[in-house]
Amino acid sequence: YIAKNKAGKLFKGTALIETEAKLVAENNNVKPKNILFDTKKSTIKWTGYGEVGGYSLTGTINLKSGNFQMENNKIKSGTIIIDVKSINHSDNHLKEHLKGEDFFDVAKYPTATLVILNSKLLSNNEIEITGNLTIKKITKPIVFIMKQNRNTFSGKITIDRTVFGVQYNSKSFFDNLGGQAIKNDFDLEFKLIGK
């Protein structure tokens, strides 16, 4: 039909309605985008801390697999699997200790998994992530901030190891540890690069 607007100009109402309906349909039918992460290019760095004197140790751990499901430029879901068996440090004795029963017992629990449940855009490139983290078959909720640059996602997650059953030399469970005490929290600093 032909109608007049307030300025007296003619426009085709039917065509306008059809165009708007088409745009709405197109927006509602945006196909989700699946980003697969490159396990060779992506990096994860861990840092643990002593309770005394600002002491810290840093090493690496490998990404086993990972993907984010994107919809309208928002992360709708995702799964990140870490190869805990790959935990590494320049000190071979420390590396083997971390792999053993005192810490992550990699023979029994070879992977750790982060399942993303929701995301919230905080700024142009900062995203708040809500998810579930599973270490040693114990699952706990987690919230952290990461940054996005196209198909690259980076950030730092602070994890309380004791809630996942890693209590070795924790002041929360043992007394008189002195300089051997290890902080409950450790950090995972990551850079996930999409293929």
PDB file of C-alpha atoms in Angstrom:
ATOM      1  CA  TYR A   1       0.000   0.000   0.000  1.00  0.00           C
ATOM      2  CA  ILE A   2       1.004   3.630  -0.353  1.00  0.00           C
ATOM      3  CA  ALA A   3       0.816   5.917   2.675  1.00  0.00           C
ATOM      4  CA  LYS A   4       1.883   9.372   3.730  1.00  0.00           C
ATOM      5  CA  ASN A   5       4.109  10.110   6.696  1.00  0.00           C
ATOM      6  CA  LYS A   6       3.820  13.243   8.832  1.00  0.00           C
ATOM      7  CA  ALA A   7       5.899  15.217   6.362  1.00  0.00           C
ATOM      8  CA  GLY A   8       3.466  14.293   3.630  1.00  0.00           C
ATOM      9  CA  LYS A   9       5.958  12.080   1.805  1.00  0.00           C
ATOM     10  CA  LEU A  10       4.792   8.881   0.183  1.00  0.00           C
ATOM     11  CA  PHE A  11       6.327   5.540   1.055  1.00  0.00           C
ATOM     12  CA  LYS A  12       5.483   1.947   0.300  1.00  0.00           C
ATOM     13  CA  GLY A  13       4.260   0.516   3.586  1.00  0.00           C
ATOM     14  CA  THR A  14       4.146  -3.079   2.444  1.00  0.00           C
ATOM     15  CA  ALA A  15       7.711  -2.987   1.180  1.00  0.00           C
ATOM     16  CA  LEU A  16       8.872  -1.365   4.413  1.00  0.00           C
ATOM     17  CA  ILE A  17       7.193  -4.012   6.554  1.00  0.00           C
ATOM     18  CA  GLU A  18       8.602  -6.808   4.394  1.00  0.00           C
ATOM     19  CA  THR A  19      12.099  -5.334   4.606  1.00  0.00           C
ATOM     20  CA  GLU A  20      11.909  -5.022   8.407  1.00  0.00           C
ATOM     21  CA  ALA A  21      10.607  -8.575   8.699  1.00  0.00           C
ATOM     22  CA  LYS A  22      13.458  -9.830   6.535  1.00  0.00           C
ATOM     23  CA  LEU A  23      16.058  -8.032   8.673  1.00  0.00           C
ATOM     24  CA  VAL A  24      14.579  -9.463  11.883  1.00  0.00           C
ATOM     25  CA  ALA A  25      14.565 -12.947  10.380  1.00  0.00           C
ATOM     26  CA  GLU A  26      18.166 -12.578   9.256  1.00  0.00           C
ATOM     27  CA  ASN A  27      19.246 -11.411  12.726  1.00  0.00           C
ATOM     28  CA  ASN A  28      17.440 -14.318  14.349  1.00  0.00           C
ATOM     29  CA  ASN A  29      19.055 -16.800  11.979  1.00  0.00           C
ATOM     30  CA  VAL A  30      22.689 -15.800  12.519  1.00  0.00           C
ATOM     31  CA  LYS A  31      24.660 -19.023  12.368  1.00  0.00           C
ATOM     32  CA  PRO A  32      26.823 -19.783  15.417  1.00  0.00           C
ATOM     33  CA  LYS A  33      30.559 -19.620  14.778  1.00  0.00           C
ATOM     34  CA  ASN A  34      32.789 -22.311  16.226  1.00  0.00           C
ATOM     35  CA  ILE A  35      36.358 -21.243  17.039  1.00  0.00           C
ATOM     36  CA  LEU A  36      38.815 -24.113  17.408  1.00  0.00           C
ATOM     37  CA  PHE A  37      42.045 -23.303  19.226  1.00  0.00           C
ATOM     38  CA  ASP A  38      45.474 -24.162  17.876  1.00  0.00           C
ATOM     39  CA  THR A  39      47.118 -26.380  20.498  1.00  0.00           C
ATOM     40  CA  LYS A  40      50.621 -25.664  19.171  1.00  0.00           C
ATOM     41  CA  LYS A  41      50.328 -21.859  19.086  1.00  0.00           C
ATOM     42  CA  SER A  42      48.225 -21.416  22.240  1.00  0.00           C
ATOM     43  CA  THR A  43      50.142 -21.045  25.513  1.00  0.00           C
ATOM     44  CA  ILE A  44      49.387 -21.575  29.211  1.00  0.00           C
ATOM     45  CA  LYS A  45      51.786 -20.484  31.959  1.00  0.00           C
ATOM     46  CA  TRP A  46      51.381 -21.462  35.609  1.00  0.00           C
ATOM     47  CA  THR A  47      52.777 -19.640  38.646  1.00  0.00           C
ATOM     48  CA  GLY A  48      52.786 -20.908  42.229  1.00  0.00           C
ATOM     49  CA  TYR A  49      53.738 -18.827  45.261  1.00  0.00           C
ATOM     50  CA  GLY A  50      55.495 -19.385  48.566  1.00  0.00           C
ATOM     51  CA  GLU A  51      54.014 -17.907  51.735  1.00  0.00           C
ATOM     52  CA  VAL A  52      57.354 -16.360  52.739  1.00  0.00           C
ATOM     53  CA  GLY A  53      59.499 -13.748  51.000  1.00  0.00           C
ATOM     54  CA  GLY A  54      57.589 -13.289  47.760  1.00  0.00           C
ATOM     55  CA  TYR A  55      58.924 -16.593  46.425  1.00  0.00           C
ATOM     56  CA  SER A  56      57.357 -17.904  43.210  1.00  0.00           C
ATOM     57  CA  LEU A  57      57.873 -20.613  40.597  1.00  0.00           C
ATOM     58  CA  THR A  58      56.693 -20.496  36.985  1.00  0.00           C
ATOM     59  CA  GLY A  59      56.328 -23.168  34.327  1.00  0.00           C
ATOM     60  CA  THR A  60      54.148 -24.201  31.422  1.00  0.00           C
ATOM     61  CA  ILE A  61      51.317 -26.600  30.694  1.00  0.00           C
ATOM     62  CA  ASN A  62      49.792 -27.539  27.344  1.00  0.00           C
ATOM     63  CA  LEU A  63      46.358 -27.053  25.849  1.00  0.00           C
ATOM     64  CA  LYS A  64      44.964 -30.455  24.826  1.00  0.00           C
ATOM     65  CA  SER A  65      41.913 -29.109  22.980  1.00  0.00           C
ATOM     66  CA  GLY A  66      39.546 -26.168  23.067  1.00  0.00           C
ATOM     67  CA  ASN A  67      36.734 -24.351  21.340  1.00  0.00           C
ATOM     68  CA  PHE A  68      34.368 -21.425  21.810  1.00  0.00           C
ATOM     69  CA  GLN A  69      30.884 -21.310  20.313  1.00  0.00           C
ATOM     70  CA  MET A  70      30.187 -17.714  19.237  1.00  0.00           C
ATOM     71  CA  GLU A  71      26.814 -16.155  18.467  1.00  0.00           C
ATOM     72  CA  ASN A  72      26.362 -12.472  17.574  1.00  0.00           C
ATOM     73  CA  ASN A  73      30.013 -11.917  18.607  1.00  0.00           C
ATOM     74  CA  LYS A  74      29.319 -13.330  22.077  1.00  0.00           C
ATOM     75  CA  ILE A  75      30.722 -16.509  23.607  1.00  0.00           C
ATOM     76  CA  LYS A  76      27.705 -18.745  24.182  1.00  0.00           C
ATOM     77  CA  SER A  77      29.599 -21.831  25.325  1.00  0.00           C
ATOM     78  CA  GLY A  78      32.967 -23.509  25.154  1.00  0.00           C
ATOM     79  CA  THR A  79      35.237 -26.203  26.495  1.00  0.00           C
ATOM     80  CA  ILE A  80      38.935 -25.966  27.292  1.00  0.00           C
ATOM     81  CA  ILE A  81      40.833 -29.169  28.116  1.00  0.00           C
ATOM     82  CA  ILE A  82      44.295 -28.900  29.673  1.00  0.00           C
ATOM     83  CA  ASP A  83      46.845 -31.702  29.418  1.00  0.00           C
ATOM     84  CA  VAL A  84      47.938 -31.854  33.060  1.00  0.00           C
ATOM     85  CA  LYS A  85      50.496 -34.563  32.213  1.00  0.00           C
ATOM     86  CA  SER A  86      52.390 -31.904  30.250  1.00  0.00           C
ATOM     87  CA  ILE A  87      53.064 -29.709  33.295  1.00  0.00           C
ATOM     88  CA  ASN A  88      56.649 -28.529  32.969  1.00  0.00           C
ATOM     89  CA  HIS A  89      59.412 -26.736  34.858  1.00  0.00           C
ATOM     90  CA  SER A  90      63.165 -26.406  34.406  1.00  0.00           C
ATOM     91  CA  ASP A  91      63.705 -28.264  37.707  1.00  0.00           C
ATOM     92  CA  ASN A  92      62.994 -31.905  36.879  1.00  0.00           C
ATOM     93  CA  HIS A  93      62.522 -32.888  40.545  1.00  0.00           C
ATOM     94  CA  LEU A  94      59.859 -30.188  41.006  1.00  0.00           C
ATOM     95  CA  LYS A  95      58.165 -31.182  37.760  1.00  0.00           C
ATOM     96  CA  GLU A  96      57.849 -34.806  38.847  1.00  0.00           C
ATOM     97  CA  HIS A  97      56.639 -33.738  42.295  1.00  0.00           C
ATOM     98  CA  LEU A  98      53.852 -31.647  40.728  1.00  0.00           C
ATOM     99  CA  LYS A  99      52.826 -34.646  38.641  1.00  0.00           C
ATOM    100  CA  GLY A 100      52.702 -36.909  41.693  1.00  0.00           C
ATOM    101  CA  GLU A 101      50.093 -37.644  44.354  1.00  0.00           C
ATOM    102  CA  ASP A 102      51.064 -34.656  46.547  1.00  0.00           C
ATOM    103  CA  PHE A 103      49.811 -32.336  43.827  1.00  0.00           C
ATOM    104  CA  PHE A 104      47.940 -33.199  40.620  1.00  0.00           C
ATOM    105  CA  ASP A 105      48.374 -36.994  40.418  1.00  0.00           C
ATOM    106  CA  VAL A 106      48.478 -36.946  36.621  1.00  0.00           C
ATOM    107  CA  ALA A 107      48.535 -40.741  36.298  1.00  0.00           C
ATOM    108  CA  LYS A 108      45.006 -40.799  37.729  1.00  0.00           C
ATOM    109  CA  TYR A 109      43.810 -37.367  36.541  1.00  0.00           C
ATOM    110  CA  PRO A 110      45.529 -36.596  33.206  1.00  0.00           C
ATOM    111  CA  THR A 111      43.332 -33.641  32.218  1.00  0.00           C
ATOM    112  CA  ALA A 112      41.589 -30.597  33.691  1.00  0.00           C
ATOM    113  CA  THR A 113      38.514 -29.104  32.040  1.00  0.00           C
ATOM    114  CA  LEU A 114      36.943 -25.646  31.906  1.00  0.00           C
ATOM    115  CA  VAL A 115      33.345 -25.535  30.671  1.00  0.00           C
ATOM    116  CA  ILE A 116      32.076 -22.060  29.816  1.00  0.00           C
ATOM    117  CA  LEU A 117      28.469 -21.430  30.809  1.00  0.00           C
ATOM    118  CA  ASN A 118      28.070 -17.720  30.111  1.00  0.00           C
ATOM    119  CA  SER A 119      29.910 -14.572  29.085  1.00  0.00           C
ATOM    120  CA  LYS A 120      29.325 -10.865  29.605  1.00  0.00           C
ATOM    121  CA  LEU A 121      30.933  -8.060  27.612  1.00  0.00           C
ATOM    122  CA  LEU A 122      32.495  -5.503  29.974  1.00  0.00           C
ATOM    123  CA  SER A 123      34.171  -3.240  27.406  1.00  0.00           C
ATOM    124  CA  ASN A 124      35.250  -3.335  23.785  1.00  0.00           C
ATOM    125  CA  ASN A 125      37.591  -6.264  24.362  1.00  0.00           C
ATOM    126  CA  GLU A 126      37.122  -7.382  27.993  1.00  0.00           C
ATOM    127  CA  ILE A 127      34.810 -10.295  28.740  1.00  0.00           C
ATOM    128  CA  GLU A 128      33.645 -11.737  32.064  1.00  0.00           C
ATOM    129  CA  ILE A 129      33.483 -15.519  31.869  1.00  0.00           C
ATOM    130  CA  THR A 130      31.394 -17.758  34.116  1.00  0.00           C
ATOM    131  CA  GLY A 131      32.038 -21.477  34.039  1.00  0.00           C
ATOM    132  CA  ASN A 132      32.849 -24.709  35.816  1.00  0.00           C
ATOM    133  CA  LEU A 133      36.430 -25.855  36.379  1.00  0.00           C
ATOM    134  CA  THR A 134      37.181 -29.530  36.974  1.00  0.00           C
ATOM    135  CA  ILE A 135      40.514 -30.647  38.456  1.00  0.00           C
ATOM    136  CA  LYS A 136      41.046 -34.165  39.880  1.00  0.00           C
ATOM    137  CA  LYS A 137      37.363 -34.905  39.164  1.00  0.00           C
ATOM    138  CA  ILE A 138      36.270 -32.085  41.486  1.00  0.00           C
ATOM    139  CA  THR A 139      34.141 -29.402  39.821  1.00  0.00           C
ATOM    140  CA  LYS A 140      33.841 -25.847  41.146  1.00  0.00           C
ATOM    141  CA  PRO A 141      32.312 -22.636  39.713  1.00  0.00           C
ATOM    142  CA  ILE A 142      34.753 -20.004  38.484  1.00  0.00           C
ATOM    143  CA  VAL A 143      34.556 -16.402  37.243  1.00  0.00           C
ATOM    144  CA  PHE A 144      37.399 -14.582  35.493  1.00  0.00           C
ATOM    145  CA  ILE A 145      38.141 -11.785  33.030  1.00  0.00           C
ATOM    146  CA  MET A 146      39.772 -12.220  29.647  1.00  0.00           C
ATOM    147  CA  LYS A 147      40.477 -10.067  26.611  1.00  0.00           C
ATOM    148  CA  GLN A 148      39.558 -10.746  23.005  1.00  0.00           C
ATOM    149  CA  ASN A 149      41.463  -9.655  19.912  1.00  0.00           C
ATOM    150  CA  ARG A 150      39.641 -11.229  16.974  1.00  0.00           C
ATOM    151  CA  ASN A 151      40.215 -14.985  17.375  1.00  0.00           C
ATOM    152  CA  THR A 152      42.775 -14.629  20.170  1.00  0.00           C
ATOM    153  CA  PHE A 153      41.686 -14.754  23.823  1.00  0.00           C
ATOM    154  CA  SER A 154      44.015 -14.018  26.732  1.00  0.00           C
ATOM    155  CA  GLY A 155      43.774 -13.627  30.481  1.00  0.00           C
ATOM    156  CA  LYS A 156      44.694 -14.928  33.910  1.00  0.00           C
ATOM    157  CA  ILE A 157      42.771 -17.305  36.165  1.00  0.00           C
ATOM    158  CA  THR A 158      43.519 -17.477  39.898  1.00  0.00           C
ATOM    159  CA  ILE A 159      42.715 -20.892  41.347  1.00  0.00           C
ATOM    160  CA  ASP A 160      42.553 -22.078  44.964  1.00  0.00           C
ATOM    161  CA  ARG A 161      44.223 -25.488  44.683  1.00  0.00           C
ATOM    162  CA  THR A 162      42.905 -26.688  48.046  1.00  0.00           C
ATOM    163  CA  VAL A 163      39.273 -26.793  46.885  1.00  0.00           C
ATOM    164  CA  PHE A 164      40.424 -29.344  44.302  1.00  0.00           C
ATOM    165  CA  GLY A 165      42.061 -31.565  46.898  1.00  0.00           C
ATOM    166  CA  VAL A 166      45.633 -30.260  46.482  1.00  0.00           C
ATOM    167  CA  GLN A 167      46.572 -29.533  50.099  1.00  0.00           C
ATOM    168  CA  TYR A 168      50.337 -30.111  50.108  1.00  0.00           C
ATOM    169  CA  ASN A 169      52.148 -27.628  52.422  1.00  0.00           C
ATOM    170  CA  SER A 170      49.067 -25.432  52.766  1.00  0.00           C
ATOM    171  CA  LYS A 171      48.837 -23.346  55.953  1.00  0.00           C
ATOM    172  CA  SER A 172      45.100 -24.011  55.897  1.00  0.00           C
ATOM    173  CA  PHE A 173      45.767 -27.671  56.718  1.00  0.00           C
ATOM    174  CA  PHE A 174      49.261 -27.905  58.251  1.00  0.00           C
ATOM    175  CA  ASP A 175      51.082 -26.057  61.048  1.00  0.00           C
ATOM    176  CA  ASN A 176      54.743 -25.113  61.521  1.00  0.00           C
ATOM    177  CA  LEU A 177      55.591 -25.165  57.809  1.00  0.00           C
ATOM    178  CA  GLY A 178      57.866 -22.130  58.010  1.00  0.00           C
ATOM    179  CA  GLY A 179      59.503 -21.353  54.681  1.00  0.00           C
ATOM    180  CA  GLN A 180      58.070 -24.548  53.156  1.00  0.00           C
ATOM    181  CA  ALA A 181      54.508 -23.182  53.140  1.00  0.00           C
ATOM    182  CA  ILE A 182      52.903 -22.780  49.711  1.00  0.00           C
ATOM    183  CA  LYS A 183      50.038 -20.381  49.049  1.00  0.00           C
ATOM    184  CA  ASN A 184      46.682 -21.905  48.239  1.00  0.00           C
ATOM    185  CA  ASP A 185      46.223 -19.751  45.147  1.00  0.00           C
ATOM    186  CA  PHE A 186      48.109 -20.278  41.922  1.00  0.00           C
ATOM    187  CA  ASP A 187      47.713 -18.519  38.566  1.00  0.00           C
ATOM    188  CA  LEU A 188      47.148 -19.764  35.045  1.00  0.00           C
ATOM    189  CA  GLU A 189      47.995 -17.143  32.433  1.00  0.00           C
ATOM    190  CA  PHE A 190      46.724 -18.132  29.007  1.00  0.00           C
ATOM    191  CA  LYS A 191      46.708 -17.086  25.384  1.00  0.00           C
ATOM    192  CA  LEU A 192      44.312 -19.086  23.221  1.00  0.00           C
ATOM    193  CA  ILE A 193      44.778 -18.644  19.482  1.00  0.00           C
ATOM    194  CA  GLY A 194      42.036 -19.690  17.075  1.00  0.00           C
ATOM    195  CA  LYS A 195      42.870 -21.624  13.931  1.00  0.00           C
TER     196      LYS A 195
END
